[in-house]
PDB file of C-alpha atoms and ligand atoms in Angstrom:
ATOM      1  CA  MET A  24      76.414 107.109  71.057  1.00 81.00           C
ATOM      2  CA  ASP A  25      80.042 108.449  71.708  1.00 91.00           C
ATOM      3  CA  ASN A  26      79.940 108.023  75.700  1.00 96.00           C
ATOM      4  CA  PRO A  27      83.045 106.015  76.560  1.00 97.00           C
ATOM      5  CA  VAL A  28      83.225 102.389  77.660  1.00 98.00           C
ATOM      6  CA  GLY A  29      84.638 101.949  81.049  1.00 98.00           C
ATOM      7  CA  ILE A  30      87.428  99.328  82.144  1.00 98.00           C
ATOM      8  CA  PHE A  31      88.619  98.806  85.348  1.00 98.00           C
ATOM      9  CA  ASP A  32      91.338  96.554  87.010  1.00 97.00           C
ATOM     10  CA  SER A  33      92.940  96.130  90.283  1.00 96.00           C
ATOM     11  CA  GLY A  34      96.164  97.690  88.670  1.00 94.00           C
ATOM     12  CA  ILE A  35      97.826  97.259  85.190  1.00 93.00           C
ATOM     13  CA  GLY A  36      96.832  93.946  84.186  1.00 93.00           C
ATOM     14  CA  GLY A  37      93.344  95.084  82.728  1.00 95.00           C
ATOM     15  CA  LEU A  38      95.476  96.411  79.792  1.00 95.00           C
ATOM     16  CA  THR A  39      95.350  93.188  78.240  1.00 92.00           C
ATOM     17  CA  VAL A  40      91.507  93.545  77.799  1.00 95.00           C
ATOM     18  CA  VAL A  41      92.125  97.138  76.714  1.00 96.00           C
ATOM     19  CA  LYS A  42      94.259  95.892  73.976  1.00 95.00           C
ATOM     20  CA  GLU A  43      91.694  93.545  72.717  1.00 94.00           C
ATOM     21  CA  VAL A  44      88.830  95.970  72.790  1.00 96.00           C
ATOM     22  CA  ILE A  45      90.916  98.526  70.973  1.00 96.00           C
ATOM     23  CA  LYS A  46      91.619  96.027  68.209  1.00 95.00           C
ATOM     24  CA  LEU A  47      88.147  95.057  67.729  1.00 96.00           C
ATOM     25  CA  LEU A  48      86.647  98.247  68.328  1.00 96.00           C
ATOM     26  CA  PRO A  49      88.925 100.860  67.447  1.00 95.00           C
ATOM     27  CA  HIS A  50      86.385 103.617  67.256  1.00 95.00           C
ATOM     28  CA  GLU A  51      85.190 103.452  70.722  1.00 97.00           C
ATOM     29  CA  ASN A  52      86.044 105.757  73.244  1.00 97.00           C
ATOM     30  CA  LEU A  53      87.577 104.348  76.537  1.00 98.00           C
ATOM     31  CA  VAL A  54      88.336 105.116  80.040  1.00 98.00           C
ATOM     32  CA  TYR A  55      90.562 102.969  81.985  1.00 98.00           C
ATOM     33  CA  PHE A  56      90.889 102.907  85.628  1.00 98.00           C
ATOM     34  CA  GLY A  57      93.700 100.986  87.363  1.00 96.00           C
ATOM     35  CA  ASP A  58      93.721 100.758  91.158  1.00 96.00           C
ATOM     36  CA  THR A  59      97.312 100.853  91.543  1.00 94.00           C
ATOM     37  CA  ALA A  60      97.053 101.994  95.029  1.00 95.00           C
ATOM     38  CA  ARG A  61      95.213  98.913  96.343  1.00 95.00           C
ATOM     39  CA  VAL A  62      96.663  95.867  94.058  1.00 93.00           C
ATOM     40  CA  PRO A  63      96.808  92.995  94.373  1.00 95.00           C
ATOM     41  CA  TYR A  64      93.300  91.930  94.746  1.00 96.00           C
ATOM     42  CA  GLY A  65      94.078  88.319  94.249  1.00 95.00           C
ATOM     43  CA  ILE A  66      95.390  87.735  97.898  1.00 94.00           C
ATOM     44  CA  LYS A  67      92.253  89.814  99.584  1.00 95.00           C
ATOM     45  CA  SER A  68      89.264  88.935 101.147  1.00 96.00           C
ATOM     46  CA  LYS A  69      85.722  88.890  99.467  1.00 96.00           C
ATOM     47  CA  GLU A  70      84.320  92.038 101.357  1.00 97.00           C
ATOM     48  CA  THR A  71      87.463  93.664 100.308  1.00 97.00           C
ATOM     49  CA  ILE A  72      87.190  92.869  96.780  1.00 97.00           C
ATOM     50  CA  ILE A  73      83.721  94.011  96.731  1.00 97.00           C
ATOM     51  CA  LYS A  74      84.183  97.366  98.399  1.00 97.00           C
ATOM     52  CA  PHE A  75      86.635  98.136  96.302  1.00 97.00           C
ATOM     53  CA  SER A  76      85.121  97.063  92.903  1.00 97.00           C
ATOM     54  CA  LEU A  77      82.124  99.290  94.008  1.00 97.00           C
ATOM     55  CA  GLU A  78      84.216 102.241  94.366  1.00 97.00           C
ATOM     56  CA  ASN A  79      85.897 101.856  91.093  1.00 97.00           C
ATOM     57  CA  THR A  80      82.524 101.037  89.254  1.00 97.00           C
ATOM     58  CA  LEU A  81      81.158 104.737  90.986  1.00 97.00           C
ATOM     59  CA  PHE A  82      84.455 106.462  89.681  1.00 97.00           C
ATOM     60  CA  LEU A  83      83.775 104.916  86.010  1.00 98.00           C
ATOM     61  CA  LEU A  84      80.087 105.875  86.227  1.00 97.00           C
ATOM     62  CA  GLN A  85      81.210 109.657  87.326  1.00 97.00           C
ATOM     63  CA  GLN A  86      83.087 109.427  83.773  1.00 97.00           C
ATOM     64  CA  ASP A  87      79.659 109.021  82.048  1.00 97.00           C
ATOM     65  CA  VAL A  88      80.506 105.653  80.503  1.00 98.00           C
ATOM     66  CA  LYS A  89      77.758 103.616  78.855  1.00 98.00           C
ATOM     67  CA  MET A  90      79.080 100.074  79.893  1.00 98.00           C
ATOM     68  CA  ILE A  91      81.284  98.936  82.328  1.00 98.00           C
ATOM     69  CA  VAL A  92      84.051  95.981  81.740  1.00 98.00           C
ATOM     70  CA  ILE A  93      85.235  94.232  84.769  1.00 98.00           C
ATOM     71  CA  ALA A  94      88.659  93.280  83.384  1.00 97.00           C
ATOM     72  CA  CYS A  95      89.847  91.858  86.695  1.00 97.00           C
ATOM     73  CA  ASN A  96      89.334  88.223  87.244  1.00 97.00           C
ATOM     74  CA  THR A  97      89.256  88.632  90.881  1.00 97.00           C
ATOM     75  CA  SER A  98      86.763  91.104  90.821  1.00 98.00           C
ATOM     76  CA  SER A  99      84.647  89.490  88.423  1.00 97.00           C
ATOM     77  CA  SER A 100      84.697  86.276  90.328  1.00 97.00           C
ATOM     78  CA  LEU A 101      83.687  87.707  93.515  1.00 97.00           C
ATOM     79  CA  ALA A 102      82.034  91.095  92.743  1.00 98.00           C
ATOM     80  CA  LEU A 103      79.980  91.221  89.369  1.00 97.00           C
ATOM     81  CA  PRO A 104      76.811  89.668  90.769  1.00 94.00           C
ATOM     82  CA  ILE A 105      76.712  92.306  93.624  1.00 95.00           C
ATOM     83  CA  ILE A 106      77.758  95.294  91.642  1.00 96.00           C
ATOM     84  CA  ARG A 107      75.189  94.244  88.584  1.00 95.00           C
ATOM     85  CA  ARG A 108      72.301  94.580  91.232  1.00 94.00           C
ATOM     86  CA  HIS A 109      73.281  98.085  92.128  1.00 92.00           C
ATOM     87  CA  PHE A 110      73.375  99.692  88.518  1.00 93.00           C
ATOM     88  CA  LYS A 111      71.549  99.984  85.584  1.00 92.00           C
ATOM     89  CA  ILE A 112      73.964 100.116  82.710  1.00 95.00           C
ATOM     90  CA  PRO A 113      75.391  97.090  81.225  1.00 97.00           C
ATOM     91  CA  ILE A 114      78.191  95.501  83.381  1.00 98.00           C
ATOM     92  CA  ILE A 115      80.243  92.847  82.273  1.00 97.00           C
ATOM     93  CA  GLY A 116      83.063  90.643  83.631  1.00 97.00           C
ATOM     94  CA  VAL A 117      85.894  88.069  82.257  1.00 96.00           C
ATOM     95  CA  ILE A 118      84.432  84.758  83.745  1.00 97.00           C
ATOM     96  CA  MET A 119      81.467  84.006  81.635  1.00 96.00           C
ATOM     97  CA  PRO A 120      82.887  84.723  78.283  1.00 94.00           C
ATOM     98  CA  GLY A 121      86.133  82.793  79.155  1.00 95.00           C
ATOM     99  CA  ALA A 122      84.200  79.784  80.232  1.00 97.00           C
ATOM    100  CA  LYS A 123      81.867  79.973  77.359  1.00 95.00           C
ATOM    101  CA  GLU A 124      84.648  79.683  74.860  1.00 95.00           C
ATOM    102  CA  ALA A 125      86.308  76.769  77.073  1.00 97.00           C
ATOM    103  CA  VAL A 126      83.145  74.679  76.768  1.00 98.00           C
ATOM    104  CA  TYR A 127      82.955  75.349  73.072  1.00 97.00           C
ATOM    105  CA  ALA A 128      86.571  74.523  72.981  1.00 98.00           C
ATOM    106  CA  THR A 129      86.957  71.079  74.975  1.00 98.00           C
ATOM    107  CA  LYS A 130      86.651  67.889  73.089  1.00 98.00           C
ATOM    108  CA  ASN A 131      87.574  65.441  76.078  1.00 98.00           C
ATOM    109  CA  LYS A 132      85.576  67.565  78.474  1.00 98.00           C
ATOM    110  CA  LYS A 133      88.573  68.172  80.814  1.00 98.00           C
ATOM    111  CA  VAL A 134      88.991  71.952  81.471  1.00 98.00           C
ATOM    112  CA  GLY A 135      91.933  73.524  83.609  1.00 98.00           C
ATOM    113  CA  VAL A 136      91.661  76.993  85.103  1.00 98.00           C
ATOM    114  CA  ILE A 137      94.408  78.852  86.288  1.00 98.00           C
ATOM    115  CA  GLY A 138      94.010  82.519  88.315  1.00 97.00           C
ATOM    116  CA  THR A 139      94.732  84.129  91.448  1.00 96.00           C
ATOM    117  CA  ARG A 140      94.197  82.606  94.869  1.00 96.00           C
ATOM    118  CA  ALA A 141      91.110  84.590  95.396  1.00 96.00           C
ATOM    119  CA  THR A 142      89.471  83.512  91.837  1.00 97.00           C
ATOM    120  CA  ILE A 143      90.269  79.864  92.299  1.00 98.00           C
ATOM    121  CA  ASN A 144      89.002  79.780  95.778  1.00 97.00           C
ATOM    122  CA  SER A 145      85.812  81.550  94.555  1.00 97.00           C
ATOM    123  CA  GLY A 146      84.942  78.528  92.310  1.00 97.00           C
ATOM    124  CA  ALA A 147      83.247  81.103  89.626  1.00 97.00           C
ATOM    125  CA  TYR A 148      84.715  79.672  86.514  1.00 98.00           C
ATOM    126  CA  GLU A 149      83.824  76.180  87.745  1.00 98.00           C
ATOM    127  CA  GLU A 150      80.292  77.177  88.291  1.00 98.00           C
ATOM    128  CA  GLU A 151      79.813  78.723  85.230  1.00 97.00           C
ATOM    129  CA  ILE A 152      81.185  76.091  83.149  1.00 98.00           C
ATOM    130  CA  LYS A 153      79.215  73.539  85.115  1.00 98.00           C
ATOM    131  CA  ARG A 154      76.080  75.526  84.417  1.00 98.00           C
ATOM    132  CA  LEU A 155      76.820  75.535  80.756  1.00 98.00           C
ATOM    133  CA  ASP A 156      77.755  71.667  80.607  1.00 98.00           C
ATOM    134  CA  ALA A 157      77.396  69.789  83.959  1.00 98.00           C
ATOM    135  CA  GLY A 158      79.574  66.726  82.208  1.00 98.00           C
ATOM    136  CA  ILE A 159      82.565  68.830  82.247  1.00 98.00           C
ATOM    137  CA  LYS A 160      85.329  68.174  84.729  1.00 98.00           C
ATOM    138  CA  VAL A 161      87.032  71.347  85.822  1.00 98.00           C
ATOM    139  CA  PHE A 162      90.599  71.153  87.434  1.00 98.00           C
ATOM    140  CA  SER A 163      91.707  74.507  89.159  1.00 98.00           C
ATOM    141  CA  GLN A 164      95.259  75.899  90.316  1.00 98.00           C
ATOM    142  CA  ALA A 165      96.243  78.861  91.793  1.00 98.00           C
ATOM    143  CA  CYS A 166      99.370  80.633  90.176  1.00 98.00           C
ATOM    144  CA  PRO A 167      99.847  83.510  92.438  1.00 95.00           C
ATOM    145  CA  MET A 168     103.721  84.033  91.202  1.00 96.00           C
ATOM    146  CA  PHE A 169     102.748  84.655  87.704  1.00 96.00           C
ATOM    147  CA  VAL A 170     101.435  88.201  88.516  1.00 94.00           C
ATOM    148  CA  PRO A 171     104.817  89.470  90.088  1.00 93.00           C
ATOM    149  CA  ILE A 172     106.949  87.794  87.144  1.00 94.00           C
ATOM    150  CA  VAL A 173     104.800  89.522  84.388  1.00 91.00           C
ATOM    151  CA  GLU A 174     105.555  92.831  86.200  1.00 87.00           C
ATOM    152  CA  GLU A 175     109.208  92.183  86.524  1.00 88.00           C
ATOM    153  CA  GLY A 176     109.051  91.376  82.668  1.00 88.00           C
ATOM    154  CA  TRP A 177     110.369  87.788  83.014  1.00 93.00           C
ATOM    155  CA  ILE A 178     108.439  86.730  80.286  1.00 92.00           C
ATOM    156  CA  ASN A 179     111.010  84.430  78.721  1.00 92.00           C
ATOM    157  CA  ASP A 180     113.489  83.656  81.628  1.00 94.00           C
ATOM    158  CA  ALA A 181     114.205  80.258  82.786  1.00 95.00           C
ATOM    159  CA  ILE A 182     112.835  80.954  86.390  1.00 96.00           C
ATOM    160  CA  THR A 183     109.663  81.368  84.956  1.00 97.00           C
ATOM    161  CA  THR A 184     109.802  77.958  82.871  1.00 97.00           C
ATOM    162  CA  LYS A 185     110.621  76.376  86.464  1.00 97.00           C
ATOM    163  CA  VAL A 186     107.637  78.294  88.022  1.00 98.00           C
ATOM    164  CA  ALA A 187     105.023  77.442  85.371  1.00 98.00           C
ATOM    165  CA  GLU A 188     106.275  73.593  85.428  1.00 98.00           C
ATOM    166  CA  LYS A 189     105.498  73.503  89.044  1.00 98.00           C
ATOM    167  CA  TYR A 190     102.141  75.034  89.006  1.00 98.00           C
ATOM    168  CA  LEU A 191     101.115  73.368  85.910  1.00 98.00           C
ATOM    169  CA  SER A 192     102.425  69.829  86.432  1.00 97.00           C
ATOM    170  CA  VAL A 193      99.095  68.866  88.358  1.00 96.00           C
ATOM    171  CA  LEU A 194      96.946  70.367  85.496  1.00 97.00           C
ATOM    172  CA  LYS A 195      99.068  68.066  82.851  1.00 96.00           C
ATOM    173  CA  SER A 196      98.366  65.085  84.866  1.00 97.00           C
ATOM    174  CA  LYS A 197      94.735  65.430  84.386  1.00 97.00           C
ATOM    175  CA  GLY A 198      95.045  65.164  81.028  1.00 97.00           C
ATOM    176  CA  ILE A 199      93.049  68.600  80.120  1.00 98.00           C
ATOM    177  CA  ASP A 200      92.829  69.644  76.663  1.00 98.00           C
ATOM    178  CA  THR A 201      91.616  73.037  77.314  1.00 98.00           C
ATOM    179  CA  LEU A 202      93.088  75.687  79.862  1.00 98.00           C
ATOM    180  CA  ILE A 203      91.322  79.079  80.823  1.00 97.00           C
ATOM    181  CA  LEU A 204      94.063  81.784  81.337  1.00 96.00           C
ATOM    182  CA  GLY A 205      92.007  83.069  84.460  1.00 96.00           C
ATOM    183  CA  CYS A 206      94.021  86.211  85.386  1.00 95.00           C
ATOM    184  CA  THR A 207      94.669  89.550  83.461  1.00 93.00           C
ATOM    185  CA  HIS A 208      98.467  89.054  83.617  1.00 93.00           C
ATOM    186  CA  TYR A 209      98.644  85.632  81.798  1.00 94.00           C
ATOM    187  CA  PRO A 210      98.247  86.441  78.580  1.00 92.00           C
ATOM    188  CA  LEU A 211     101.484  87.573  78.189  1.00 92.00           C
ATOM    189  CA  LEU A 212     102.992  84.448  79.525  1.00 95.00           C
ATOM    190  CA  LYS A 213     100.810  82.375  76.792  1.00 95.00           C
ATOM    191  CA  ASN A 214     103.978  81.164  74.939  1.00 96.00           C
ATOM    192  CA  LYS A 215     105.560  79.935  78.142  1.00 97.00           C
ATOM    193  CA  ILE A 216     102.346  78.306  79.236  1.00 98.00           C
ATOM    194  CA  GLN A 217     101.664  76.656  76.192  1.00 98.00           C
ATOM    195  CA  GLN A 218     105.361  75.311  76.107  1.00 97.00           C
ATOM    196  CA  VAL A 219     104.652  73.625  79.430  1.00 97.00           C
ATOM    197  CA  MET A 220     101.204  72.208  78.617  1.00 98.00           C
ATOM    198  CA  GLY A 221     102.137  71.186  75.147  1.00 97.00           C
ATOM    199  CA  LYS A 222     100.750  71.984  71.865  1.00 97.00           C
ATOM    200  CA  ALA A 223      97.702  69.859  72.456  1.00 97.00           C
ATOM    201  CA  VAL A 224      96.171  72.113  74.998  1.00 98.00           C
ATOM    202  CA  LYS A 225      93.954  74.922  73.803  1.00 98.00           C
ATOM    203  CA  LEU A 226      94.678  78.076  75.770  1.00 97.00           C
ATOM    204  CA  ILE A 227      91.783  80.498  76.330  1.00 96.00           C
ATOM    205  CA  ASP A 228      92.516  83.992  76.690  1.00 91.00           C
ATOM    206  CA  SER A 229      89.700  85.342  78.480  1.00 85.00           C
ATOM    207  CA  ALA A 230      90.611  89.251  77.404  1.00 88.00           C
ATOM    208  CA  GLU A 231      89.916  88.058  73.582  1.00 88.00           C
ATOM    209  CA  GLN A 232      86.475  86.578  74.299  1.00 87.00           C
ATOM    210  CA  VAL A 233      85.904  89.960  76.403  1.00 95.00           C
ATOM    211  CA  ALA A 234      86.210  92.210  73.525  1.00 96.00           C
ATOM    212  CA  ILE A 235      83.950  90.158  71.509  1.00 94.00           C
ATOM    213  CA  GLU A 236      81.426  90.227  74.530  1.00 95.00           C
ATOM    214  CA  VAL A 237      81.723  94.077  74.474  1.00 97.00           C
ATOM    215  CA  LYS A 238      80.783  94.227  71.050  1.00 97.00           C
ATOM    216  CA  GLN A 239      77.893  92.101  71.290  1.00 96.00           C
ATOM    217  CA  VAL A 240      76.654  94.342  74.266  1.00 97.00           C
ATOM    218  CA  LEU A 241      77.183  97.269  72.685  1.00 97.00           C
ATOM    219  CA  SER A 242      75.403  96.414  69.281  1.00 97.00           C
ATOM    220  CA  GLN A 243      72.368  94.714  71.314  1.00 96.00           C
ATOM    221  CA  GLU A 244      71.969  97.928  73.332  1.00 95.00           C
ATOM    222  CA  GLY A 245      72.342 100.139  70.042  1.00 95.00           C
ATOM    223  CA  VAL A 246      75.186 102.188  71.466  1.00 95.00           C
ATOM    224  CA  LEU A 247      77.966 101.275  69.176  1.00 94.00           C
ATOM    225  CA  ASN A 248      79.859 104.371  68.499  1.00 93.00           C
ATOM    226  CA  LYS A 249      79.023 105.630  65.024  1.00 84.00           C
ATOM    227  CA  GLU A 250      81.961 108.464  64.895  1.00 80.00           C
ATOM    228  CA  ARG A 251      84.717 107.778  63.038  1.00 78.00           C
ATOM    229  CA  SER A 252      86.969 110.505  64.397  1.00 81.00           C
ATOM    230  CA  ARG A 253      89.903 109.866  66.517  1.00 87.00           C
ATOM    231  CA  PRO A 254      88.869 108.078  69.754  1.00 93.00           C
ATOM    232  CA  SER A 255      89.787 109.308  73.058  1.00 94.00           C
ATOM    233  CA  ARG A 256      91.350 106.971  75.469  1.00 96.00           C
ATOM    234  CA  GLU A 257      92.011 107.952  79.085  1.00 97.00           C
ATOM    235  CA  TYR A 258      93.806 106.298  81.661  1.00 97.00           C
ATOM    236  CA  PHE A 259      93.519 106.796  85.494  1.00 98.00           C
ATOM    237  CA  VAL A 260      95.333 105.099  88.063  1.00 97.00           C
ATOM    238  CA  SER A 261      95.023 105.417  92.094  1.00 96.00           C
ATOM    239  CA  ASP A 262      98.874 105.625  92.777  1.00 95.00           C
ATOM    240  CA  GLU A 263     101.983 106.381  91.085  1.00 93.00           C
ATOM    241  CA  VAL A 264     101.807 107.174  87.494  1.00 95.00           C
ATOM    242  CA  ALA A 265     105.343 106.619  86.181  1.00 93.00           C
ATOM    243  CA  ILE A 266     105.523 103.012  87.272  1.00 88.00           C
ATOM    244  CA  PHE A 267     102.260 102.289  85.584  1.00 92.00           C
ATOM    245  CA  LYS A 268     103.465 103.846  82.472  1.00 93.00           C
ATOM    246  CA  ASN A 269     106.556 101.692  82.613  1.00 88.00           C
ATOM    247  CA  VAL A 270     104.979  98.588  82.732  1.00 88.00           C
ATOM    248  CA  ALA A 271     102.105  99.507  80.418  1.00 92.00           C
ATOM    249  CA  LYS A 272     104.248  99.220  77.396  1.00 88.00           C
ATOM    250  CA  SER A 273     104.652  95.354  77.514  1.00 85.00           C
ATOM    251  CA  PHE A 274     100.895  94.917  77.862  1.00 88.00           C
ATOM    252  CA  LEU A 275      99.668  97.325  75.461  1.00 90.00           C
ATOM    253  CA  GLY A 276     102.717  97.278  73.021  1.00 85.00           C
ATOM    254  CA  ASN A 277     102.850 101.092  72.845  1.00 86.00           C
ATOM    255  CA  GLU A 278     103.665 103.829  75.180  1.00 89.00           C
ATOM    256  CA  LEU A 279     100.944 105.350  77.302  1.00 92.00           C
ATOM    257  CA  LYS A 280     101.462 109.159  76.675  1.00 87.00           C
ATOM    258  CA  GLU A 281      99.111 110.479  79.446  1.00 93.00           C
ATOM    259  CA  VAL A 282      98.046 108.949  82.466  1.00 96.00           C
ATOM    260  CA  LYS A 283      96.179 110.670  85.427  1.00 97.00           C
ATOM    261  CA  ARG A 284      96.477 110.007  89.017  1.00 97.00           C
ATOM    262  CA  VAL A 285      93.024 110.403  90.925  1.00 95.00           C
ATOM    263  CA  SER A 286      92.573 110.028  94.796  1.00 85.00           C
ATOM    264  CA  ASN A 287      88.834 109.926  94.937  1.00 63.00           C
ATOM    265  CA  VAL A 288      88.018 106.318  94.819  1.00 67.00           C
TER     266      VAL A 288
HETATM  267  N1  DGL B 438      93.752  91.638  87.830  1.00 81.45           N
HETATM  268  C1  DGL B 438      93.922  90.344  88.982  1.00 81.45           C
HETATM  269  C2  DGL B 438      93.265  89.169  88.260  1.00 81.45           C
HETATM  270  O1  DGL B 438      92.993  89.377  87.099  1.00 81.45           O
HETATM  271  C3  DGL B 438      95.358  89.916  89.045  1.00 81.45           C
HETATM  272  C4  DGL B 438      96.107  90.929  89.730  1.00 81.45           C
HETATM  273  C5  DGL B 438      95.551  90.855  91.332  1.00 81.45           C
HETATM  274  O2  DGL B 438      95.851  89.962  91.918  1.00 81.45           O
HETATM  275  O3  DGL B 438      95.061  91.996  91.740  1.00 81.45           O
HETATM  276  O4  DGL B 438      92.793  88.530  89.062  1.00 81.45           O
END
C-alpha cells in the first residue's frame, strides 16, 4: 500500500523521528507536518496542545495517510489518547516505545526521564513505565532550555555542558542506570548528555524506538509499501519555510529541497 505515513510535530524536532523512519523503512512514502507557527508546545496548556494536535491530525488525514505518528513528545503525552478516540487509522505516539525500551534496559530499576515542562508535568512516561513494571522508580526532570540550544546549533558548546550539568545533576544523584530522552530535540544532544551522565547510563532515544514501532504497525496491518520505486517525501510547515530549511539540515543530515507552507491548520 503506497499511501504515505503521516508524521507531525510541533515544529522541526520531529525530523529526528523522520530520520529513523527513513533509515528503517526507506521505501515508505512520507508526509511531515511541522507546526512551526505555533511551536513550542512544551510550555502550553493541555487544552491548547490537544486542539493543535487534533488540527495537525486532520491536516495529515487530508493527505490520505495510512497511519499517523505523533513525533512530538508533548503532544503524545497530552493528546494521543483523545486523538485515538476520534479516528480509525493507526495512530502512535512516542511515549510507549520509549518507555518499553527503558523498562527492558534498566537493571537497577531506576529510570530517568527528561522532556519539556508539559511532558514532565503530564507524568505520561512515568505512568507508562509503571504500567509495564510497577517496581521501577522513575525520576523526571524538565529541561526546557535544551530545545532552543539545539535550534541555535550549540550542540558542542561549553554553555551546553553547563546547562546539561545543571539539569542532570539531580538525576545523577539518584543513581539511575537508564535515561529516556523524552523530547524530539534531545537525540541531538546525546553525546553531551552521555558525557554528563557517564558511560554507565543507557540513553533511550525514543526516535529509534518509534521507527521500530511504525514498522511493526504497518506489517501487522498488512500495509507496508511493496513498491520499490523512489519514495515521495513531502514536508509541510505552518510558518516561514526558510528558517525550517536552515535548521532541518542538523536534524536530518541532508538539505530539504522542497518545503511547503500551509495555512489551513
Ligand atoms: N517537539 C517537542 C517535544 O518533543 C519539543 C518542542 C516544543 O516544545 O514544542 O516535546
